[in-house]
Structure formats: structure tokens, C-alpha cells
Short mmCIF file of N, CA, C and O and ligand atoms in Angstrom, two decimals:
data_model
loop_
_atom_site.label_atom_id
_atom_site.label_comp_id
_atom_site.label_asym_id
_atom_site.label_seq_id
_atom_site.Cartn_x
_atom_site.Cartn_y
_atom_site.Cartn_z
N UNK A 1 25.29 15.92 11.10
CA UNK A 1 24.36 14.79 11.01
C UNK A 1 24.62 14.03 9.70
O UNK A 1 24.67 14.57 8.60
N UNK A 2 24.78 12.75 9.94
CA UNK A 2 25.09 11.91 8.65
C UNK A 2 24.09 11.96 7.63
O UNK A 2 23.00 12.23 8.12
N UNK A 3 24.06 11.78 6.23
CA UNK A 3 23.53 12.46 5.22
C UNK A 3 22.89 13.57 5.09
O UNK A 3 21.95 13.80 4.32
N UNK A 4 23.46 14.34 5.95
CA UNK A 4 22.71 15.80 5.87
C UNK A 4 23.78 16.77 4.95
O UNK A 4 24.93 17.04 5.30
N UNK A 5 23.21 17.20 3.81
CA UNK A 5 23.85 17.90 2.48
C UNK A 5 24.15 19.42 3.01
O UNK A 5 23.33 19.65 3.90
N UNK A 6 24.72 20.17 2.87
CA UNK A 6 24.52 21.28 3.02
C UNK A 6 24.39 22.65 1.68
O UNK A 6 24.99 22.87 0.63
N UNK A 7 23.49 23.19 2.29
CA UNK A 7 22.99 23.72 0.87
C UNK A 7 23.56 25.38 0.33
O UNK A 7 23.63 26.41 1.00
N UNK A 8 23.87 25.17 -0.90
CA UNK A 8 24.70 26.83 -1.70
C UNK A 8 23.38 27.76 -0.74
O UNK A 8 22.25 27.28 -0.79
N UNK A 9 23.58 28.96 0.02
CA UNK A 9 23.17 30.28 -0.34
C UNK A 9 22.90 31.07 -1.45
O UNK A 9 23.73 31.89 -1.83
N UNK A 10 22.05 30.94 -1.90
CA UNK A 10 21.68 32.24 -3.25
C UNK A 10 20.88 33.01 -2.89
O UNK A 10 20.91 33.75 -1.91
N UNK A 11 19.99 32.87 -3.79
CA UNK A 11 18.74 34.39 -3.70
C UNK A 11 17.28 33.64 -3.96
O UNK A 11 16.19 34.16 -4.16
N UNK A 12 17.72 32.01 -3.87
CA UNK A 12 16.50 31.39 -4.20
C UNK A 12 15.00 31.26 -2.56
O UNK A 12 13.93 30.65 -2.43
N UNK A 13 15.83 32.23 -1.68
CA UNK A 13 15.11 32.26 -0.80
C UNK A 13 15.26 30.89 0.10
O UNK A 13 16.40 30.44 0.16
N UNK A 14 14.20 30.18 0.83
CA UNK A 14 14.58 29.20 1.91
C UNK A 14 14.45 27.93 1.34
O UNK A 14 13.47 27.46 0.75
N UNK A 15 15.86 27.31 1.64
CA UNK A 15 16.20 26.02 1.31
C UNK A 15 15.46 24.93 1.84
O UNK A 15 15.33 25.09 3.06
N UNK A 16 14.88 23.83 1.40
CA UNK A 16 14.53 23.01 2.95
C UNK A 16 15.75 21.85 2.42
O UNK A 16 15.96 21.30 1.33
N UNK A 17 16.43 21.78 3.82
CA UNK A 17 17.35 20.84 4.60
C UNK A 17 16.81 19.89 5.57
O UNK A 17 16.59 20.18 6.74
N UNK A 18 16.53 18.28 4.85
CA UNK A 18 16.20 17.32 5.99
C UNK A 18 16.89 16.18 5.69
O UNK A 18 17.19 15.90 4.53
N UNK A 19 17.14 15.55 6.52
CA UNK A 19 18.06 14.40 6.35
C UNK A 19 17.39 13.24 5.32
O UNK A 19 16.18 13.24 5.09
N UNK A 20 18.08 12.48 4.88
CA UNK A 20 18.23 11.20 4.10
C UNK A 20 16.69 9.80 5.02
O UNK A 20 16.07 8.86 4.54
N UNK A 21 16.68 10.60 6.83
CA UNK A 21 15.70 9.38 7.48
C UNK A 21 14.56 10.29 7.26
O UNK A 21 13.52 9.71 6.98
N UNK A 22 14.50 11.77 7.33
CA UNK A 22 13.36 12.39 6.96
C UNK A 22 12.59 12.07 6.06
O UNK A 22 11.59 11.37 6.26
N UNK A 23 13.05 12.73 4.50
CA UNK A 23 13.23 11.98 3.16
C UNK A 23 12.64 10.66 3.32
O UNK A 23 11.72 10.46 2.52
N UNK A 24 12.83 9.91 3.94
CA UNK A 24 12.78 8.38 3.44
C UNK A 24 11.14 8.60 4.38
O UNK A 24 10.20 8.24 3.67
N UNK A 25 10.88 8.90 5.22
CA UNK A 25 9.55 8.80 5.77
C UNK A 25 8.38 9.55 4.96
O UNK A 25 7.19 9.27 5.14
N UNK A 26 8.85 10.61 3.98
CA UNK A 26 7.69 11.23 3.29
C UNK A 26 7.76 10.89 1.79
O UNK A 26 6.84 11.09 1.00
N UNK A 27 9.02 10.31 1.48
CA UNK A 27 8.49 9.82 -0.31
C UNK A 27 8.77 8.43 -0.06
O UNK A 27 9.40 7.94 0.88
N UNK A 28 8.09 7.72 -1.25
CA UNK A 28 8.18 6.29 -1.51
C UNK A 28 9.33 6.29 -1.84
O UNK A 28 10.01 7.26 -2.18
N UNK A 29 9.79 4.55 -1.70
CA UNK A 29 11.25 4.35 -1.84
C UNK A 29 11.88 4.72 -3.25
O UNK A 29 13.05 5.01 -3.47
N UNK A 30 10.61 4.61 -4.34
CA UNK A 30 10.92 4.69 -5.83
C UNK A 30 11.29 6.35 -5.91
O UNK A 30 11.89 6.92 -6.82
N UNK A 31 10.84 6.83 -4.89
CA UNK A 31 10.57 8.43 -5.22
C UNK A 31 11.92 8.91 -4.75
O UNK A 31 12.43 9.84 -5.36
N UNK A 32 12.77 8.19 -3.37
CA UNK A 32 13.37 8.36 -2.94
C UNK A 32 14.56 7.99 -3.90
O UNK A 32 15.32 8.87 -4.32
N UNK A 33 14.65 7.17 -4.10
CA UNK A 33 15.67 6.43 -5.29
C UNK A 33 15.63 7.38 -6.05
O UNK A 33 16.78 7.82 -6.03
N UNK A 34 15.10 7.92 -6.64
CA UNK A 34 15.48 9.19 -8.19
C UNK A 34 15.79 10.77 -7.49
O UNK A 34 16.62 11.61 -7.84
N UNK A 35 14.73 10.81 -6.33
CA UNK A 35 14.83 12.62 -5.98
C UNK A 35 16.38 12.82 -5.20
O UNK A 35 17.05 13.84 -5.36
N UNK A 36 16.80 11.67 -4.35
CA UNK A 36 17.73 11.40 -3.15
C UNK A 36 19.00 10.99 -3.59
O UNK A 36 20.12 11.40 -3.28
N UNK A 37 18.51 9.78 -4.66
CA UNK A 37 19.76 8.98 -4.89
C UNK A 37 20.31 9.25 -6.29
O UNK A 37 21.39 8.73 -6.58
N UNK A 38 19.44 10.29 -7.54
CA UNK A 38 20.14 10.22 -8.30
C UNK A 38 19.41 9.08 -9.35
O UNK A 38 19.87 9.01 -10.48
N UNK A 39 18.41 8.30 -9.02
CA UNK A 39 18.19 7.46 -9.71
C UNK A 39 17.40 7.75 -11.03
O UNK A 39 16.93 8.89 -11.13
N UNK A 40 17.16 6.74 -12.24
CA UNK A 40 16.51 6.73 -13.44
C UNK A 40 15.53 5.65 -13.22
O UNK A 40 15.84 4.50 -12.91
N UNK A 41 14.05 6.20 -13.46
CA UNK A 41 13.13 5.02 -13.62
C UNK A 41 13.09 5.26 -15.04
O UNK A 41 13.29 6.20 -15.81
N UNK A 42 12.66 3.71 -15.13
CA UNK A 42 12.67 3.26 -16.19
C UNK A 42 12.12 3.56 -17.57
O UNK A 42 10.97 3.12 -17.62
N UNK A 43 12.41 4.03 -18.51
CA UNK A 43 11.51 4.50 -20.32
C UNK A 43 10.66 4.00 -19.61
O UNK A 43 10.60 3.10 -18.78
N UNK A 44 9.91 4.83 -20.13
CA UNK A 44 8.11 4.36 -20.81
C UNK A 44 7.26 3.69 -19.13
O UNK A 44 6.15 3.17 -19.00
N UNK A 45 8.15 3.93 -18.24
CA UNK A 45 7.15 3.44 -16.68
C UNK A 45 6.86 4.79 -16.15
O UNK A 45 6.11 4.35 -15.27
N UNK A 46 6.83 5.98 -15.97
CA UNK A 46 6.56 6.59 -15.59
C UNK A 46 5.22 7.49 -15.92
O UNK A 46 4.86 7.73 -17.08
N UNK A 47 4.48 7.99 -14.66
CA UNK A 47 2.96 7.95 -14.89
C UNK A 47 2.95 8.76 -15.58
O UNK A 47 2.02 8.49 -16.35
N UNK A 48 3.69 10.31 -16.09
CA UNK A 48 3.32 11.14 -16.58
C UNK A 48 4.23 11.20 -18.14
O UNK A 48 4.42 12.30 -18.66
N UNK A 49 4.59 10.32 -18.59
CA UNK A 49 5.29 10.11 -19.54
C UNK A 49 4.42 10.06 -21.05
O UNK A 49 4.83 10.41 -22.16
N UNK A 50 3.46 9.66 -20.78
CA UNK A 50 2.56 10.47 -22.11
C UNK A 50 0.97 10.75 -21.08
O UNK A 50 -0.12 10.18 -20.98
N UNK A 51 1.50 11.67 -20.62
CA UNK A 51 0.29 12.28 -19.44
C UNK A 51 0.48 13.84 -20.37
O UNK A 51 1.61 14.33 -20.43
N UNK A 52 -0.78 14.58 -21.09
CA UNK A 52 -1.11 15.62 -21.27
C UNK A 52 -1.89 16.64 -21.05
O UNK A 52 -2.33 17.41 -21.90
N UNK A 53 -2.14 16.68 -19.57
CA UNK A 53 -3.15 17.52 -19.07
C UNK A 53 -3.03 18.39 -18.98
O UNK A 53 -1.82 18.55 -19.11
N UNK A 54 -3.77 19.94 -18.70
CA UNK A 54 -3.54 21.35 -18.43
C UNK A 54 -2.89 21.67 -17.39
O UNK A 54 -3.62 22.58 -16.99
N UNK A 55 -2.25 21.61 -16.81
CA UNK A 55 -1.60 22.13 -15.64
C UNK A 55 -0.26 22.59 -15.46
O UNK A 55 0.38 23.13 -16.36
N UNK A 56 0.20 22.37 -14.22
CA UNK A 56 1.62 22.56 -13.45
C UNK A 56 2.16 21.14 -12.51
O UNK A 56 1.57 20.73 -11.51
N UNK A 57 3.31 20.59 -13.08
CA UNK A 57 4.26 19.80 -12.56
C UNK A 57 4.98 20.20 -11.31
O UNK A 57 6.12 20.64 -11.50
N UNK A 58 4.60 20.14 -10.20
CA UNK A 58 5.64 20.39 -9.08
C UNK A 58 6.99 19.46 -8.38
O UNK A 58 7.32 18.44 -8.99
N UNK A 59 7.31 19.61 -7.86
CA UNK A 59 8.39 18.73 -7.74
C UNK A 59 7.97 17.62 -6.32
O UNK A 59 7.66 18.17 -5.26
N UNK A 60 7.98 16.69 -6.37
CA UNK A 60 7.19 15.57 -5.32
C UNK A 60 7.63 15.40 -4.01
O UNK A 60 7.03 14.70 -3.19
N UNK A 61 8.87 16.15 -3.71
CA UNK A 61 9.52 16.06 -2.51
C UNK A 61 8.87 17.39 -1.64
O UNK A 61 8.60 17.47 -0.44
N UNK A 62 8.74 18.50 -2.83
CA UNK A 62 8.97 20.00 -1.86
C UNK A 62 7.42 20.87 -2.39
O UNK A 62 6.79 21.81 -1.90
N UNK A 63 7.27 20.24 -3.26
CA UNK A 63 6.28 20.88 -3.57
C UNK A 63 6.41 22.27 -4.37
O UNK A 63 5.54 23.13 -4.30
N UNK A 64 7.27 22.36 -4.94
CA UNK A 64 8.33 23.79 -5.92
C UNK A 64 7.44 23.26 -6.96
O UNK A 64 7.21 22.15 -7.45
N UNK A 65 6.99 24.59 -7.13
CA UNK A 65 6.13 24.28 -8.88
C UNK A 65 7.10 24.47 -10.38
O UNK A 65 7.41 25.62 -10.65
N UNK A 66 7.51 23.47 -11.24
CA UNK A 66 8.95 23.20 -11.50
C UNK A 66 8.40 23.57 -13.22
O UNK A 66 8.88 24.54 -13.80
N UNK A 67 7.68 22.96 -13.68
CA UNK A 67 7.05 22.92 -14.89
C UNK A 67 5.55 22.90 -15.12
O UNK A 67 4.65 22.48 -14.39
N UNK A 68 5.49 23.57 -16.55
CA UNK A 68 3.69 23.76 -16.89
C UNK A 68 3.44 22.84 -18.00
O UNK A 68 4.34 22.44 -18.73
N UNK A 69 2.35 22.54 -18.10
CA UNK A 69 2.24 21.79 -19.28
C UNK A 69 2.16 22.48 -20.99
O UNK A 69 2.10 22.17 -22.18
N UNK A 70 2.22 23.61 -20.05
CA UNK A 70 2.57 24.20 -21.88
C UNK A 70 3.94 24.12 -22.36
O UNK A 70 4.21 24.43 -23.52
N UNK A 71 4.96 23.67 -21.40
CA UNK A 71 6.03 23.66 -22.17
C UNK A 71 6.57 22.34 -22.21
O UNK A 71 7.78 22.18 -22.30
N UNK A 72 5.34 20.86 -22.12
CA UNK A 72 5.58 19.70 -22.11
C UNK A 72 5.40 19.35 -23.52
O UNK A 72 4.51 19.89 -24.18
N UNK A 73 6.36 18.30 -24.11
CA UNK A 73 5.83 17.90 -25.47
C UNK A 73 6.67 16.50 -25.27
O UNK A 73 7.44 16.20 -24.35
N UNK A 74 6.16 15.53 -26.77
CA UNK A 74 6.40 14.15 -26.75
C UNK A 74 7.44 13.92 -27.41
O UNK A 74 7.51 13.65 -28.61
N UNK A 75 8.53 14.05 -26.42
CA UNK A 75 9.88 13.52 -27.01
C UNK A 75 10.42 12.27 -27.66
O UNK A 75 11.41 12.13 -28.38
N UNK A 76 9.51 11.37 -27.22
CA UNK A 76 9.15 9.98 -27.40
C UNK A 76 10.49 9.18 -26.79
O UNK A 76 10.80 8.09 -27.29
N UNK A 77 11.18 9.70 -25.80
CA UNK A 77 12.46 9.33 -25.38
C UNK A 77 12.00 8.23 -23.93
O UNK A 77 12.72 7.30 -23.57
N UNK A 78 10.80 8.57 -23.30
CA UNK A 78 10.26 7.66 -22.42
C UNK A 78 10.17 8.14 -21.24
O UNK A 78 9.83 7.39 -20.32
N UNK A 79 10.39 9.22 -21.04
CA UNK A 79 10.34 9.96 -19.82
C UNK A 79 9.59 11.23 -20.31
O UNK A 79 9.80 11.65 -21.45
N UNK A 80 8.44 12.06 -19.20
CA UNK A 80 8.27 13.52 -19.21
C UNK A 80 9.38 14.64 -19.80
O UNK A 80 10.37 14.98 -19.15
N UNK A 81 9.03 15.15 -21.11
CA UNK A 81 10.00 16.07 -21.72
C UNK A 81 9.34 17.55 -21.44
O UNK A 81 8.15 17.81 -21.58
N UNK A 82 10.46 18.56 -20.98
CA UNK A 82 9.55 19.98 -21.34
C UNK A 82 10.55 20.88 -22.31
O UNK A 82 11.67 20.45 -22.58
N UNK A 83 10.22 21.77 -22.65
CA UNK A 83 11.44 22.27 -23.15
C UNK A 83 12.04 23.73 -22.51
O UNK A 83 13.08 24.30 -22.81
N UNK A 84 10.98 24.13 -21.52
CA UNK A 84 11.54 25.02 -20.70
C UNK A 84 11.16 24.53 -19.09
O UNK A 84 10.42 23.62 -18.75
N UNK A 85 11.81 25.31 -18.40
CA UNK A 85 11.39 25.40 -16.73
C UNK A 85 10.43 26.16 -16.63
O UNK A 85 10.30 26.93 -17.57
N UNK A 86 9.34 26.25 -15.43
CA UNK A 86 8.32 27.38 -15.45
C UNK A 86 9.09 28.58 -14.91
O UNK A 86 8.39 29.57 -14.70
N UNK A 87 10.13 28.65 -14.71
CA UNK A 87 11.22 29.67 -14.25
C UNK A 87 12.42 29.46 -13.57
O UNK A 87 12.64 29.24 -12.38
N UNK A 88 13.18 29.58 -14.55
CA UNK A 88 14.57 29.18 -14.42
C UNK A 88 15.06 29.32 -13.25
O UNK A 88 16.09 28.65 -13.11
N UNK A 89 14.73 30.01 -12.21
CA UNK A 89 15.01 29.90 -10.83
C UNK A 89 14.55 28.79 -10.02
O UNK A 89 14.89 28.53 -8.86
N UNK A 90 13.61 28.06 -10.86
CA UNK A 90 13.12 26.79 -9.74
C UNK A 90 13.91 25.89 -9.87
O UNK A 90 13.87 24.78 -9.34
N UNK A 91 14.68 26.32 -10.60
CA UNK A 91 15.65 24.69 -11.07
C UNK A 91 16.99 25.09 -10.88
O UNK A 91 17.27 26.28 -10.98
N UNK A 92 17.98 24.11 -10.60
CA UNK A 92 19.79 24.70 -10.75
C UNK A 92 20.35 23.53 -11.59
O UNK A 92 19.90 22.38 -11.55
N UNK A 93 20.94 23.78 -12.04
CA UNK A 93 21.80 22.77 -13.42
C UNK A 93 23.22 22.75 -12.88
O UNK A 93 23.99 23.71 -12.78
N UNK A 94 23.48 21.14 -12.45
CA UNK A 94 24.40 21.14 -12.82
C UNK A 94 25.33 20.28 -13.35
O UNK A 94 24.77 19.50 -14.12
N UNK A 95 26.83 20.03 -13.22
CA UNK A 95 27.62 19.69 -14.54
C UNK A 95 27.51 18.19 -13.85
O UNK A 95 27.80 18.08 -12.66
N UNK A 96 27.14 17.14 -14.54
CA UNK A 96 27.13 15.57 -13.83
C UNK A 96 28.19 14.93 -14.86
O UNK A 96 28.11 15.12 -16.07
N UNK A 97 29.10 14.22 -14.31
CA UNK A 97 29.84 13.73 -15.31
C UNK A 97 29.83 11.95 -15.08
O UNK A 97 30.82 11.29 -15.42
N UNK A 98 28.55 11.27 -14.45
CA UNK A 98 28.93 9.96 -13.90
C UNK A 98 28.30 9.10 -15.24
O UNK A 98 27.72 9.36 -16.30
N UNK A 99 28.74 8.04 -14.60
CA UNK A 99 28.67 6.98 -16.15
C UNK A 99 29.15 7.09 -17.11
O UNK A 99 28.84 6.43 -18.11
N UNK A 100 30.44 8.37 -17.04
CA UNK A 100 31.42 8.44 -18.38
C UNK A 100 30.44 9.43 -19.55
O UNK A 100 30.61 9.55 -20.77
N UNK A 101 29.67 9.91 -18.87
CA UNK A 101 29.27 10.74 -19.69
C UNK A 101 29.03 12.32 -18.85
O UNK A 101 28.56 12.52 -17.73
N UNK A 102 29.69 13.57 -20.19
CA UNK A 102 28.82 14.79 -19.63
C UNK A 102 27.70 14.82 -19.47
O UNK A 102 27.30 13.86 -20.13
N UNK A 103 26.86 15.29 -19.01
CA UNK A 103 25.40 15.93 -18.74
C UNK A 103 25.47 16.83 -18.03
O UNK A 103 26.54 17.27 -17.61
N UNK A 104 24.13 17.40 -17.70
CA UNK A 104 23.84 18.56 -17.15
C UNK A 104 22.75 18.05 -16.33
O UNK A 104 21.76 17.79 -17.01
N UNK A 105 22.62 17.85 -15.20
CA UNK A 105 21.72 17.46 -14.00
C UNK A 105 20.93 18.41 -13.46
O UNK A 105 21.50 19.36 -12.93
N UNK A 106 19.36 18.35 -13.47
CA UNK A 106 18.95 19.47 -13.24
C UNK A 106 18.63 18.99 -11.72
O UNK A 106 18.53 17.80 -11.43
N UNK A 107 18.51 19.77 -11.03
CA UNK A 107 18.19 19.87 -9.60
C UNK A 107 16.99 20.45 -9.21
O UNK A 107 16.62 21.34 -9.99
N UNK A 108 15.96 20.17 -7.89
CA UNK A 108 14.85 21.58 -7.71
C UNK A 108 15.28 22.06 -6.93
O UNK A 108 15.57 21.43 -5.91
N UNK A 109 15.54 23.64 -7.04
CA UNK A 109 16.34 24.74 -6.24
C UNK A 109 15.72 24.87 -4.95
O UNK A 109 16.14 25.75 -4.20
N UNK A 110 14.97 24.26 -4.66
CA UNK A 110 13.93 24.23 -2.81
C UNK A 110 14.76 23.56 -2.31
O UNK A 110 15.63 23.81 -1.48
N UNK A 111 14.36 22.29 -3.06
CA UNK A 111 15.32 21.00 -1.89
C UNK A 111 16.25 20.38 -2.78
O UNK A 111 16.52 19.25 -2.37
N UNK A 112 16.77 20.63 -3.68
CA UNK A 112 17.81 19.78 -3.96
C UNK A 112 17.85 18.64 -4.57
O UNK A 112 18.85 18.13 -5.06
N UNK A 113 16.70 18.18 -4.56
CA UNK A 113 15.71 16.91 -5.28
C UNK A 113 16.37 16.86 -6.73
O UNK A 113 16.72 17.86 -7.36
N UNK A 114 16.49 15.58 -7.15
CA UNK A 114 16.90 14.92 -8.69
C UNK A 114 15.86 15.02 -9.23
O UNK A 114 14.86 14.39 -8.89
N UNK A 115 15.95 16.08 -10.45
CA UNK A 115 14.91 15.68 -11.16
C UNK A 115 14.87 14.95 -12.65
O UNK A 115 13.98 14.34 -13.23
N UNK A 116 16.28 15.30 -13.01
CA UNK A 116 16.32 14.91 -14.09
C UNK A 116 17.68 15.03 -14.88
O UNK A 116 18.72 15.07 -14.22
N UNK A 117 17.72 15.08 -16.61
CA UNK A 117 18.80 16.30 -17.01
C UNK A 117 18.37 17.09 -18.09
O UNK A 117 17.18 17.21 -18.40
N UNK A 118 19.06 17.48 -18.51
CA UNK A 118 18.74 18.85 -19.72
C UNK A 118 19.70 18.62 -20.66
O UNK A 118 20.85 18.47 -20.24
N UNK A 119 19.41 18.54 -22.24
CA UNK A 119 19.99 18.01 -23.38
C UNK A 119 20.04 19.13 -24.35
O UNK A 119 19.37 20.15 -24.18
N UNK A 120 20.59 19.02 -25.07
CA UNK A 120 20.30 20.67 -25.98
C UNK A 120 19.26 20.01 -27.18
O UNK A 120 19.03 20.88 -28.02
N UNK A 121 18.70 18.97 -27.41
CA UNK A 121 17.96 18.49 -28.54
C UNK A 121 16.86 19.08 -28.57
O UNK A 121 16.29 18.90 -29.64
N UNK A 122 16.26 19.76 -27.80
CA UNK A 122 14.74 20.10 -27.50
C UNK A 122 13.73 20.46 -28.85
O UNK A 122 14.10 20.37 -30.02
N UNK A 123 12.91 20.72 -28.57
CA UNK A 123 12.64 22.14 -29.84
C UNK A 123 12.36 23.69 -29.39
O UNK A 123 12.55 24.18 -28.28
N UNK A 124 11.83 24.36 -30.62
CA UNK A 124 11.83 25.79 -30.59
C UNK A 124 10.72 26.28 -29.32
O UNK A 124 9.64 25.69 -29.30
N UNK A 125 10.85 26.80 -28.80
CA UNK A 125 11.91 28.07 -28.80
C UNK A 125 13.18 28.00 -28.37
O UNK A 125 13.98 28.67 -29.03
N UNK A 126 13.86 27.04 -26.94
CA UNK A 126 14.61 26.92 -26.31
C UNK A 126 15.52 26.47 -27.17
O UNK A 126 16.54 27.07 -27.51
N UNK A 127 15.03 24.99 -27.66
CA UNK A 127 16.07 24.08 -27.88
C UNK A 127 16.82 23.02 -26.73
O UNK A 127 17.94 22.53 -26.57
N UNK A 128 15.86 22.98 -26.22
CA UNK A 128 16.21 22.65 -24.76
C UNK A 128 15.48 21.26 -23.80
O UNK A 128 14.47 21.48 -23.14
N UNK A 129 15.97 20.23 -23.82
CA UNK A 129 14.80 19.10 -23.95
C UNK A 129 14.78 18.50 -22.13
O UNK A 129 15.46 17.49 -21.98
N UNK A 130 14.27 18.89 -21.15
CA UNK A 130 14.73 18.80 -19.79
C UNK A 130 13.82 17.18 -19.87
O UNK A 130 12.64 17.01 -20.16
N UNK A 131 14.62 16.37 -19.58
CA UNK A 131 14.32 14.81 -19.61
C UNK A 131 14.00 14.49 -18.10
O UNK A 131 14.95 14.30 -17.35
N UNK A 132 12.96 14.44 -17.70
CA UNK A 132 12.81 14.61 -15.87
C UNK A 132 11.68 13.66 -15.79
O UNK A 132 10.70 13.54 -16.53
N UNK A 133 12.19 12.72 -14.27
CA UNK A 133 11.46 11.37 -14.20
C UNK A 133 10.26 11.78 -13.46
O UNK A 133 10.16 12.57 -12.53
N UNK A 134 9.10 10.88 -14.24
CA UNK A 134 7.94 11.12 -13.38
C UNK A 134 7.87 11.24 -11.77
O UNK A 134 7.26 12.10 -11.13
N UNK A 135 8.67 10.17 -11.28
CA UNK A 135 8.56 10.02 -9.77
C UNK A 135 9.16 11.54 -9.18
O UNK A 135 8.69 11.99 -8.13
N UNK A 136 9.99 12.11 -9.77
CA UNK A 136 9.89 13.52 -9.07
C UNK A 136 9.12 14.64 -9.03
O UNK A 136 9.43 15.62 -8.35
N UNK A 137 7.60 14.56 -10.05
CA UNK A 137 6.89 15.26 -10.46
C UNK A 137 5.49 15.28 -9.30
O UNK A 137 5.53 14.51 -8.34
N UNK A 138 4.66 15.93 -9.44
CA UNK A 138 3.57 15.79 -9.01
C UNK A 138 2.57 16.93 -9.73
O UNK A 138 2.66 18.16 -9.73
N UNK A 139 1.42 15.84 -10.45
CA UNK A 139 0.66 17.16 -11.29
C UNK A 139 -0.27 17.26 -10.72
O UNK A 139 -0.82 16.46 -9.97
N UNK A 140 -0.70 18.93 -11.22
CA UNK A 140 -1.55 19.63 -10.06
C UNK A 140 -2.35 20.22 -11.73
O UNK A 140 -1.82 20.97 -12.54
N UNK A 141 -3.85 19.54 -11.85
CA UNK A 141 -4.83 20.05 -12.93
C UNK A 141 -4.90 21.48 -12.67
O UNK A 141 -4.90 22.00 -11.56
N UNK A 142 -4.97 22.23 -14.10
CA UNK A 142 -5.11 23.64 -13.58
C UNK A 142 -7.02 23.72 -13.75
O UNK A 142 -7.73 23.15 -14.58
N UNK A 143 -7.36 24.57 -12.71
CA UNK A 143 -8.81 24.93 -12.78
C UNK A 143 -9.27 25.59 -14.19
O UNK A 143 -8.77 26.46 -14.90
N UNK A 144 -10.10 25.03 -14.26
CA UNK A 144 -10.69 25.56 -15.52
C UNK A 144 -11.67 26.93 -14.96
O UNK A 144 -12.30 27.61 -15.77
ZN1 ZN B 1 11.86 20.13 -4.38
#
């Protein structure tokens, strides 16, 4: 089936696999553009970009709970910064080399979704600054 990806086997348990017309019927086109296509919204437009609430960041396509807000801080770079994953298994990194530059592209290990990339500038503890666009996020307040 045309744009249908096929996905690595690991140990991350069940993949979801749906096509590019699926996709396009359950996220907005903006959402689709960054999770699908790879895209960057823009510094400083994204809703959660100085959003500091108590919770968990999931990923907007799959619903993979990706990041917490305890490991969010203000990078002031214009996008949602964390400096860790809520577990390094929700996420896969990998090597992006487009626009003439290295990076490291992080992925959400459910579906495959763009979320962002990962820089080594971060701060302590990691050192680790995961630069990930709002439109792939979805925050979920934690109950008090
Ligand atoms: Zn996902």
C-alpha cells in the first residue's frame, strides 16, 4: 500500500501501522506536517512552548506517553525542551542528516511519529536538550 512505512521489530511491543490517508483523517494538517512529514513549526508558535504545567506530554498521533513535565525546562530556543524522555523506550533516535546538517531525530517508538531532535546542550543531569514540536505533543494535567 502506497505510503505505508514498514516498521523495525524490537521489544517495544505493538507498533501501530496506518497509512499516510489514515493519518491525514485523525491529525490536523499542521499535526500531520511535523508527526508524518518531518516538519518544524515555527519558534515561539507552539502551544506548549512556555506551557508549565504538572503533568505528562504524550505524543498526539498515538497517544505514547513521551515526556513529564519534570523533565521540561526553558531552553528559550522556541520550541518545548525536556532534557530527558519519560523512558527511553518511548522514543527511538535516529541519525537525520537532511539540510546538510547531522542531527539526531527523535521518533515515538508506537507510531513512528516526528517528534523532534535531541542536541547534547541540555542541562544536568543528562545534558541532553530533546527540542520537540508542540504539534506532536498532547498534555495530559496530572491529578492533583
Ligand atoms: Zn506516537
Amino acid at each position: 500500500m502506497a505510503g505505508r512505512k514498514t516498521a523495525k521489530t524490537g521489544n517495544q511491543g505493538q507498533k501501530i501501522l496506518k497509512s499516510d490517508a489514515e493519518w491525514r483523517k485523525q491529525l490536523s494538517p499542521s499535526q500531520f506536517r511535523v508527526l508524518r512529514e518531518k516538519g518544524t513549526e515555527l519558534p515561539f508558535s507552539g502551544q506548549y512552548d512556555s506551557h508549565f504545567g504538572q503533568g505528562v506530554y504524550s505524543c498526539a498521533a498515538c497517544g505514547n506517553p513521551l515526556f513529564s513535565s519534570e523533565a521540561k525546562y526553558d531552553s528559550h530556543c522556541g520550541w518545548p525542551a525536556f532534557w530527558a524522555a519519560l523512558d527511553e523506550k518511548k522514543v527511538e533516535l535516529h541519525e537525520d542528516k537532511s539540510l546538510g546538517m547531522a542531527r539526531t531525530e527523535v521518533v515515538c517508538a508506537k507510531c513512528g511519529g516526528h517528534l523532534g531532535h535531541v542536541f547534547g546542550d541540555g542541562p544536568k543531569p543528562t545534558g541532553k536538550r530533546f527540542c520537540i514540536n508542540s504539534e506532536s505533543l498532547k498534555f495530559t494535567r496530572k491529578r492533583a
